[in-house]
mmCIF file of C-alpha atoms and ligand atoms in Angstrom:
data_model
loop_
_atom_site.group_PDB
_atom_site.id
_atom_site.type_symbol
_atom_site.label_atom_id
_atom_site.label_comp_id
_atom_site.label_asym_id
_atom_site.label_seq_id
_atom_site.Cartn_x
_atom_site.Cartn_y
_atom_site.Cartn_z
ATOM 1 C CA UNK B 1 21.230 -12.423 -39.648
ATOM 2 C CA UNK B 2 24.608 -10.835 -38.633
ATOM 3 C CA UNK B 3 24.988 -9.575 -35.276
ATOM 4 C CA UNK B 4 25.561 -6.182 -35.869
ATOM 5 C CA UNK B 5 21.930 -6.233 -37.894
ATOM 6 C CA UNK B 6 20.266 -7.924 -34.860
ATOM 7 C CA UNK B 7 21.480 -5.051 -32.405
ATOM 8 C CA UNK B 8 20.444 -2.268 -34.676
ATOM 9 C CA UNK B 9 16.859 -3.774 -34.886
ATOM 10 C CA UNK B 10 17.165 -3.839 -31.396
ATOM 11 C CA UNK B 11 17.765 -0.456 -30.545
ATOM 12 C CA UNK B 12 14.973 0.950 -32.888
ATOM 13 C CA UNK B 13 12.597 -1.378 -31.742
ATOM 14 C CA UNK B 14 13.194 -0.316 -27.957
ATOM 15 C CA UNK B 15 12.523 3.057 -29.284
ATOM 16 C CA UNK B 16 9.509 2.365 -30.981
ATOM 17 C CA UNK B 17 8.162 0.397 -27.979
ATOM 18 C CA UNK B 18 8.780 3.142 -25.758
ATOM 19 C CA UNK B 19 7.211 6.078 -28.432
ATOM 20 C CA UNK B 20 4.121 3.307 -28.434
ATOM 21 C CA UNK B 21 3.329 3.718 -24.948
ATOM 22 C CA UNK B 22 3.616 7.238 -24.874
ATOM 23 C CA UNK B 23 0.957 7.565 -27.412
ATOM 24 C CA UNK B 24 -0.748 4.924 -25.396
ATOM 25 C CA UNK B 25 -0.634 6.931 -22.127
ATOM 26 C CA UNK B 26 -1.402 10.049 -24.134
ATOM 27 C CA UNK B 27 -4.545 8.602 -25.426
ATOM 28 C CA UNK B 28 -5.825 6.707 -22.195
ATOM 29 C CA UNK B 29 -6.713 9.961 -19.901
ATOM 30 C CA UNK B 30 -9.355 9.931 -23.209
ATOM 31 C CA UNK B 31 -10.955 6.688 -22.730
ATOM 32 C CA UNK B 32 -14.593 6.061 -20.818
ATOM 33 C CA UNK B 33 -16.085 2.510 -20.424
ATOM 34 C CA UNK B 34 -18.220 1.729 -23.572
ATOM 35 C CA UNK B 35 -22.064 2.528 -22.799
ATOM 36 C CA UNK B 36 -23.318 0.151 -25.683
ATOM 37 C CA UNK B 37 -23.351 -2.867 -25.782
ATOM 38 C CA UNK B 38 -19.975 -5.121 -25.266
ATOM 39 C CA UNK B 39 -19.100 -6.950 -28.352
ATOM 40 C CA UNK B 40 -19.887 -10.787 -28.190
ATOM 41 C CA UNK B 41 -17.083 -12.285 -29.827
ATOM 42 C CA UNK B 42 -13.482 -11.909 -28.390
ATOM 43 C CA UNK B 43 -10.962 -10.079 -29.713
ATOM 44 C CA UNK B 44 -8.724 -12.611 -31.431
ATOM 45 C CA UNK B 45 -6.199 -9.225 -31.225
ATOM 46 C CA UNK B 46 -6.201 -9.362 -27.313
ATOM 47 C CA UNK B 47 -7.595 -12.280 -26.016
ATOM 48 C CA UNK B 48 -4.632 -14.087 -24.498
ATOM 49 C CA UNK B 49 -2.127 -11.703 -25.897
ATOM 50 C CA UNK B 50 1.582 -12.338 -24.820
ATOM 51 C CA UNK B 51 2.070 -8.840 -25.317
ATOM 52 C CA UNK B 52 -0.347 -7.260 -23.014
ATOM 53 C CA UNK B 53 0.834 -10.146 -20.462
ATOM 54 C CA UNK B 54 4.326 -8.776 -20.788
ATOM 55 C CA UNK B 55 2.859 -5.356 -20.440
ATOM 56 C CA UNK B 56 0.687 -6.297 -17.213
ATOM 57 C CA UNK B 57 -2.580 -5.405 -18.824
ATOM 58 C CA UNK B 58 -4.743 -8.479 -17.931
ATOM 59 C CA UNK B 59 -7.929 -9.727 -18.158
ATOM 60 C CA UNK B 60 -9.265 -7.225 -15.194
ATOM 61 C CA UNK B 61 -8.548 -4.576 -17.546
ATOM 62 C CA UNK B 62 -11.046 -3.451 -19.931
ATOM 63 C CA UNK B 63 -10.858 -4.280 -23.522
ATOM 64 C CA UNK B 64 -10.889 -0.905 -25.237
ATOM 65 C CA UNK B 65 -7.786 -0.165 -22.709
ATOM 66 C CA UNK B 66 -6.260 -3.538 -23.688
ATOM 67 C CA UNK B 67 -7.111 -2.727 -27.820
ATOM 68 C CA UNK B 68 -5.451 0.677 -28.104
ATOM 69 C CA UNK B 69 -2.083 -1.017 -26.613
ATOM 70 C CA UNK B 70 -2.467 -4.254 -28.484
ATOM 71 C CA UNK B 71 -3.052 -2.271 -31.925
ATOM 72 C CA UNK B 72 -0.124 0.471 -31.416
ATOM 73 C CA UNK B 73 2.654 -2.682 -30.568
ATOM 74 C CA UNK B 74 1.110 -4.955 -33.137
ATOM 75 C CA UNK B 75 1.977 -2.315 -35.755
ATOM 76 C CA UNK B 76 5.266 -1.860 -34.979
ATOM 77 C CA UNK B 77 6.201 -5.759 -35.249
ATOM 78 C CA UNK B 78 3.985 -5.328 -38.828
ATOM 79 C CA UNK B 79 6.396 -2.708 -39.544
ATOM 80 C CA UNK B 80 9.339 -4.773 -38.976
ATOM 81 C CA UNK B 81 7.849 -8.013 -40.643
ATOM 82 C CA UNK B 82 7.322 -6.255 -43.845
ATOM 83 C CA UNK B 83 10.794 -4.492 -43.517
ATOM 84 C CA UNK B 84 12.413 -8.173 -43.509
ATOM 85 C CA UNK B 85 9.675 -9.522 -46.127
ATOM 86 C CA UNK B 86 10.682 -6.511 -48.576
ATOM 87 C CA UNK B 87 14.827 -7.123 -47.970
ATOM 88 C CA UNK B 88 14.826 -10.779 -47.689
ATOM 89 C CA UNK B 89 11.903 -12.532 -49.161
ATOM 90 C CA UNK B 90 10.980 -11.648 -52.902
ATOM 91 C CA UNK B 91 8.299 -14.225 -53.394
ATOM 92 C CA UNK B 92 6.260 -13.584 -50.107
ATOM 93 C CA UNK B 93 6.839 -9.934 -51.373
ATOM 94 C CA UNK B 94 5.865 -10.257 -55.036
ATOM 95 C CA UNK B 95 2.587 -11.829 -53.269
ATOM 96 C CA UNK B 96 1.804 -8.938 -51.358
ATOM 97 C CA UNK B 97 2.244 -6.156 -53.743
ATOM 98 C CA UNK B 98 -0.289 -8.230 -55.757
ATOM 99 C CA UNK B 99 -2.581 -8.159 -53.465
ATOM 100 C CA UNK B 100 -2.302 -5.081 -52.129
ATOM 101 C CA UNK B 101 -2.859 -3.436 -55.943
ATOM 102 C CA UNK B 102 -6.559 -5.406 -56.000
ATOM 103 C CA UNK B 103 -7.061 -3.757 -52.259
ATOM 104 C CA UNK B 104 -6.313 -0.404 -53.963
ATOM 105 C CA UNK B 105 -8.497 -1.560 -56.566
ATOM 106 C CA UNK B 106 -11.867 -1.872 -54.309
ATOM 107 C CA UNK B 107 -14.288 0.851 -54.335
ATOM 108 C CA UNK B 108 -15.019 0.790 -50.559
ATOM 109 C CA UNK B 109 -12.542 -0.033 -47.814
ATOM 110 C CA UNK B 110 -13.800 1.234 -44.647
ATOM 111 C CA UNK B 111 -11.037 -0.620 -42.323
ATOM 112 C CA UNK B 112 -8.435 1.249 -43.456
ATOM 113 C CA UNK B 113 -7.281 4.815 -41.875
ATOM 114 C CA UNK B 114 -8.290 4.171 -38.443
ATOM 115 C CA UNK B 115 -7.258 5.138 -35.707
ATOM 116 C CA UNK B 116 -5.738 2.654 -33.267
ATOM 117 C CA UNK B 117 -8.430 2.389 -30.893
ATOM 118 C CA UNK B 118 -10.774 1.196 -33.673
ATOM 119 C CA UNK B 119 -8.465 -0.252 -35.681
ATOM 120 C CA UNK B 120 -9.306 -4.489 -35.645
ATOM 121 C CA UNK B 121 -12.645 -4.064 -33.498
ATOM 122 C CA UNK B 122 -15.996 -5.087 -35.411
ATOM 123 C CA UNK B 123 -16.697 -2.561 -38.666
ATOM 124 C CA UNK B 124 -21.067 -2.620 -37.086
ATOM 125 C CA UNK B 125 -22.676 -2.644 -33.703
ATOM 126 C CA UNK B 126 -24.291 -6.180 -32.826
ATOM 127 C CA UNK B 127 -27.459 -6.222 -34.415
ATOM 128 C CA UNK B 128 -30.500 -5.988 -32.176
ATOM 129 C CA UNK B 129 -32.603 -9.385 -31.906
ATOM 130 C CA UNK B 130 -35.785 -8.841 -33.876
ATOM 131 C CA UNK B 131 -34.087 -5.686 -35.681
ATOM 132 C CA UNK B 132 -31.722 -6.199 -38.343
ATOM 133 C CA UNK B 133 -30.126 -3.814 -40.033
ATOM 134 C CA UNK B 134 -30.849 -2.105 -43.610
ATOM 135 C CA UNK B 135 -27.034 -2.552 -44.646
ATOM 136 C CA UNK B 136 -23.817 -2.835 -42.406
ATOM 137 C CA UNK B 137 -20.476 -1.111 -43.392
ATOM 138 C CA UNK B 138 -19.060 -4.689 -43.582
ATOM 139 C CA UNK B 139 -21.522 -5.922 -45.829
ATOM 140 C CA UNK B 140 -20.694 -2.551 -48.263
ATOM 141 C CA UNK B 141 -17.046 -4.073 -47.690
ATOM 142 C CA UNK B 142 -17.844 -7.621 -49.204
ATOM 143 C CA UNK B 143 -19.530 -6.182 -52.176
ATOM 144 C CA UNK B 144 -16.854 -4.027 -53.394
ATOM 145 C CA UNK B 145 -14.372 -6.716 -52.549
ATOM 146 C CA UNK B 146 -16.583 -9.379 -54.928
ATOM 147 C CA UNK B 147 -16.213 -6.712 -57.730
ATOM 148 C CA UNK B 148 -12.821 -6.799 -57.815
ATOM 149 C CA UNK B 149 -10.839 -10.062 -60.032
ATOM 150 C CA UNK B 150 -9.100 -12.723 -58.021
ATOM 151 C CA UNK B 151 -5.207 -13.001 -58.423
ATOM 152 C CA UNK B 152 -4.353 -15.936 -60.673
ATOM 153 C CA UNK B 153 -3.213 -19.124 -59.371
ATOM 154 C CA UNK B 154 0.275 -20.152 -58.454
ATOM 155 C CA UNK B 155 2.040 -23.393 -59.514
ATOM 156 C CA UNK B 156 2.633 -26.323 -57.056
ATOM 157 C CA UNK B 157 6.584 -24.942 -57.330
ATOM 158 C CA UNK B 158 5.710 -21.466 -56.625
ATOM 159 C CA UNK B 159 3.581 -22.528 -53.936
ATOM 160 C CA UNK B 160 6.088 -24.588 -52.387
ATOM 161 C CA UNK B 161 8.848 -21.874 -52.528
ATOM 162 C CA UNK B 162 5.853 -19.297 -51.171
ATOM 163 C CA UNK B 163 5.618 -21.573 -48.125
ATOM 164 C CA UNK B 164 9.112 -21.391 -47.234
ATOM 165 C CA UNK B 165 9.210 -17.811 -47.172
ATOM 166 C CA UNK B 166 5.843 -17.465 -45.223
ATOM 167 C CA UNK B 167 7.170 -19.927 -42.860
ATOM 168 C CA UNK B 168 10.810 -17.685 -42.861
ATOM 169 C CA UNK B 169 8.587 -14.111 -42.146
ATOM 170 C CA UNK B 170 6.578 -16.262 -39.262
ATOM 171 C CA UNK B 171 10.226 -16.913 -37.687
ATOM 172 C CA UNK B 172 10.882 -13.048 -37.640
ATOM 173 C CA UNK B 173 7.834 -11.970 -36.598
ATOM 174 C CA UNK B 174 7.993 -14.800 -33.276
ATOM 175 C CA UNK B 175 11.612 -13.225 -32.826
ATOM 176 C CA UNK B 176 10.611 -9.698 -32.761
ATOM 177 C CA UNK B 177 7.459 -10.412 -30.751
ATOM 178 C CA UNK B 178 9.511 -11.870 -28.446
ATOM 179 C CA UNK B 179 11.770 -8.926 -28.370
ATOM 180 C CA UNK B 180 9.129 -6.478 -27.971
ATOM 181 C CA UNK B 181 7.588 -8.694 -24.771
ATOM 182 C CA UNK B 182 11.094 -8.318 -23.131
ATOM 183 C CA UNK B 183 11.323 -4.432 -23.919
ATOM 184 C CA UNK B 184 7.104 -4.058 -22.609
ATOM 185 C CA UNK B 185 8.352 -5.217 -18.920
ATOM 186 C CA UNK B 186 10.255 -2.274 -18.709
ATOM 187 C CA UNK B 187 7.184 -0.069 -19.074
ATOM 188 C CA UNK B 188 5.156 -1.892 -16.862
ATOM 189 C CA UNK B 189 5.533 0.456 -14.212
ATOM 190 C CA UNK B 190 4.163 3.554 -15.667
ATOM 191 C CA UNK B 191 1.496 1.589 -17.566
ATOM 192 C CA UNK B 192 0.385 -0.138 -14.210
ATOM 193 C CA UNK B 193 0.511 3.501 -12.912
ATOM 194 C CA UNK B 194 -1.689 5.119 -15.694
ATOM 195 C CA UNK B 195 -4.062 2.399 -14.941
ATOM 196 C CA UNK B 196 -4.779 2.890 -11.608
ATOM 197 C CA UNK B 197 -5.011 6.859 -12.589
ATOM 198 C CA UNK B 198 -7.540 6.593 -15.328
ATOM 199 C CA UNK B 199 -8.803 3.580 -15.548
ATOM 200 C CA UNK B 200 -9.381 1.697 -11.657
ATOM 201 C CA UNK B 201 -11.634 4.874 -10.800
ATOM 202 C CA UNK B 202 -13.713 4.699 -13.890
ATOM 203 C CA UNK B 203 -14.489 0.784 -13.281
ATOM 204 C CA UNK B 204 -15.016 1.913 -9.880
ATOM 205 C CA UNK B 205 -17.679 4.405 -10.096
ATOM 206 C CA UNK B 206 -19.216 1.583 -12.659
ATOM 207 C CA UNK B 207 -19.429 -0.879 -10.450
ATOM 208 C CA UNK B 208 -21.119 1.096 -7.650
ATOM 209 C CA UNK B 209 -23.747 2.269 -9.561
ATOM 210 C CA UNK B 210 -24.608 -1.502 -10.358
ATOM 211 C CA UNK B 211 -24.749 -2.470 -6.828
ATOM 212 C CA UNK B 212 -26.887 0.388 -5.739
ATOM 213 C CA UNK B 213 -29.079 -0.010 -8.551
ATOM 214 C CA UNK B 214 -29.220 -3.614 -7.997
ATOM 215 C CA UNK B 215 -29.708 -2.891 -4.096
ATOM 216 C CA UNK B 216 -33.031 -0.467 -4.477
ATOM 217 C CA UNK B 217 -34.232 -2.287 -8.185
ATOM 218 C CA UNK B 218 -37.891 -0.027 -6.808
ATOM 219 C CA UNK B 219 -36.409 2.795 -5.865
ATOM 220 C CA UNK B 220 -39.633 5.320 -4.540
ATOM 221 C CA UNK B 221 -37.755 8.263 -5.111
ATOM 222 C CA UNK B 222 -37.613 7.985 -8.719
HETATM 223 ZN ZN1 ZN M 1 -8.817 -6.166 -28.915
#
């Protein structure tokens, strides 16, 4: 890529980093600890994350804090994958309008439209033991998804020359997460400082409820 392209994807990135964590720190005043129960799995979106290492956001943190950042940034190096895919690589791109007609195609496709927060996190709660449930949005999701026809195969060439680009749009999207990484330290500050506003106190107040109730399990004036 010529230099003069690599500073101008530079620049807009650092300004859609920075708009990112303003809706971020918008959003955050809005958040409470979850009151059901935690998901079981972890969230192949955050767990380990470079990104929400570069923006100090570790494990201490809770998840739905960690998600709503993860999700926003994420979407912006999206944004600039499929920018490059749709200039530079016409096969990878060819693939993807493809599929994305038989998405459009699907009667039901509850993952779309969301808002970051829930955007990546489990479609249903975990089932209880003993109490499945009657249907699950996910389940709705498979069906519609079964109705619709597969794409037709590719040739070995085709394939082959798929790969490369795949393997060219995985470059570009290591490249601009590194980028974004290196622009996140500069918001550490006022992320770290939104934390300890919002978030710290919230955790807090959890915490000492659990030790008191843990303290007095029988407690006579209840
Ligand atoms: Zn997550």
């Amino acid at each position: 890529m010529p230099r003069a392209t690599v500073v101008c994807v530079e620049r807009s990135l650092e300004t859609e980093v920075s708009q990112a964590v303003d809706a971020w720190l918008r959003w955050l005043p809005r958040w409470q600890p979850a009151t059901h129960r935690g998901r079981v799995a972890p969230c192949r979106r955050c767990l380990g994350s470079p990104v929400l290492s570069a923006a100090g956001l570790g494990s201490d943190v809770p998840h739905g804090v960690q998600h709503g950042l993860s999700t926003r940034i994420k979407a912006i190096i999206d944004h600039a994958v499929a920018d490059y895919t749709a200039k530079n690589l016409p096969m990878l791109q060819g693939e993807l309008d493809q599929q994305a007609a038989r998405n459009r195609a699907r009667s039901y496709r509850p993952t779309e439209g969301l808002d970051p927060e829930y955007e990546g996190m489990p479609l249903d709660p975990e089932p209880a033991p003993g109490a499945p449930f009657l249907f699950t949005l996910s389940g709705m999701a498979d069906e519609a998804d079964a109705e619709v026809p597969a794409l037709p195969p590719l040739s070995e060439a085709a394939k082959a020359a798929l790969r490369q680009e795949v393997g060219l749009a995985d470059e570009y999207a290591n490249m601009i997460g590194r980028e974004v990484c290196a622009l996140l330290l500069g918001h550490r500050l006022r992320i770290q400082e939104a934390v300890a506003q919002y978030v710290e106190p919230q955790v807090a107040a959890l915490l000492d409820e659990l030790t008191r109730s843990l303290d007095s399990p029988f407690d006579p004036s209840e």
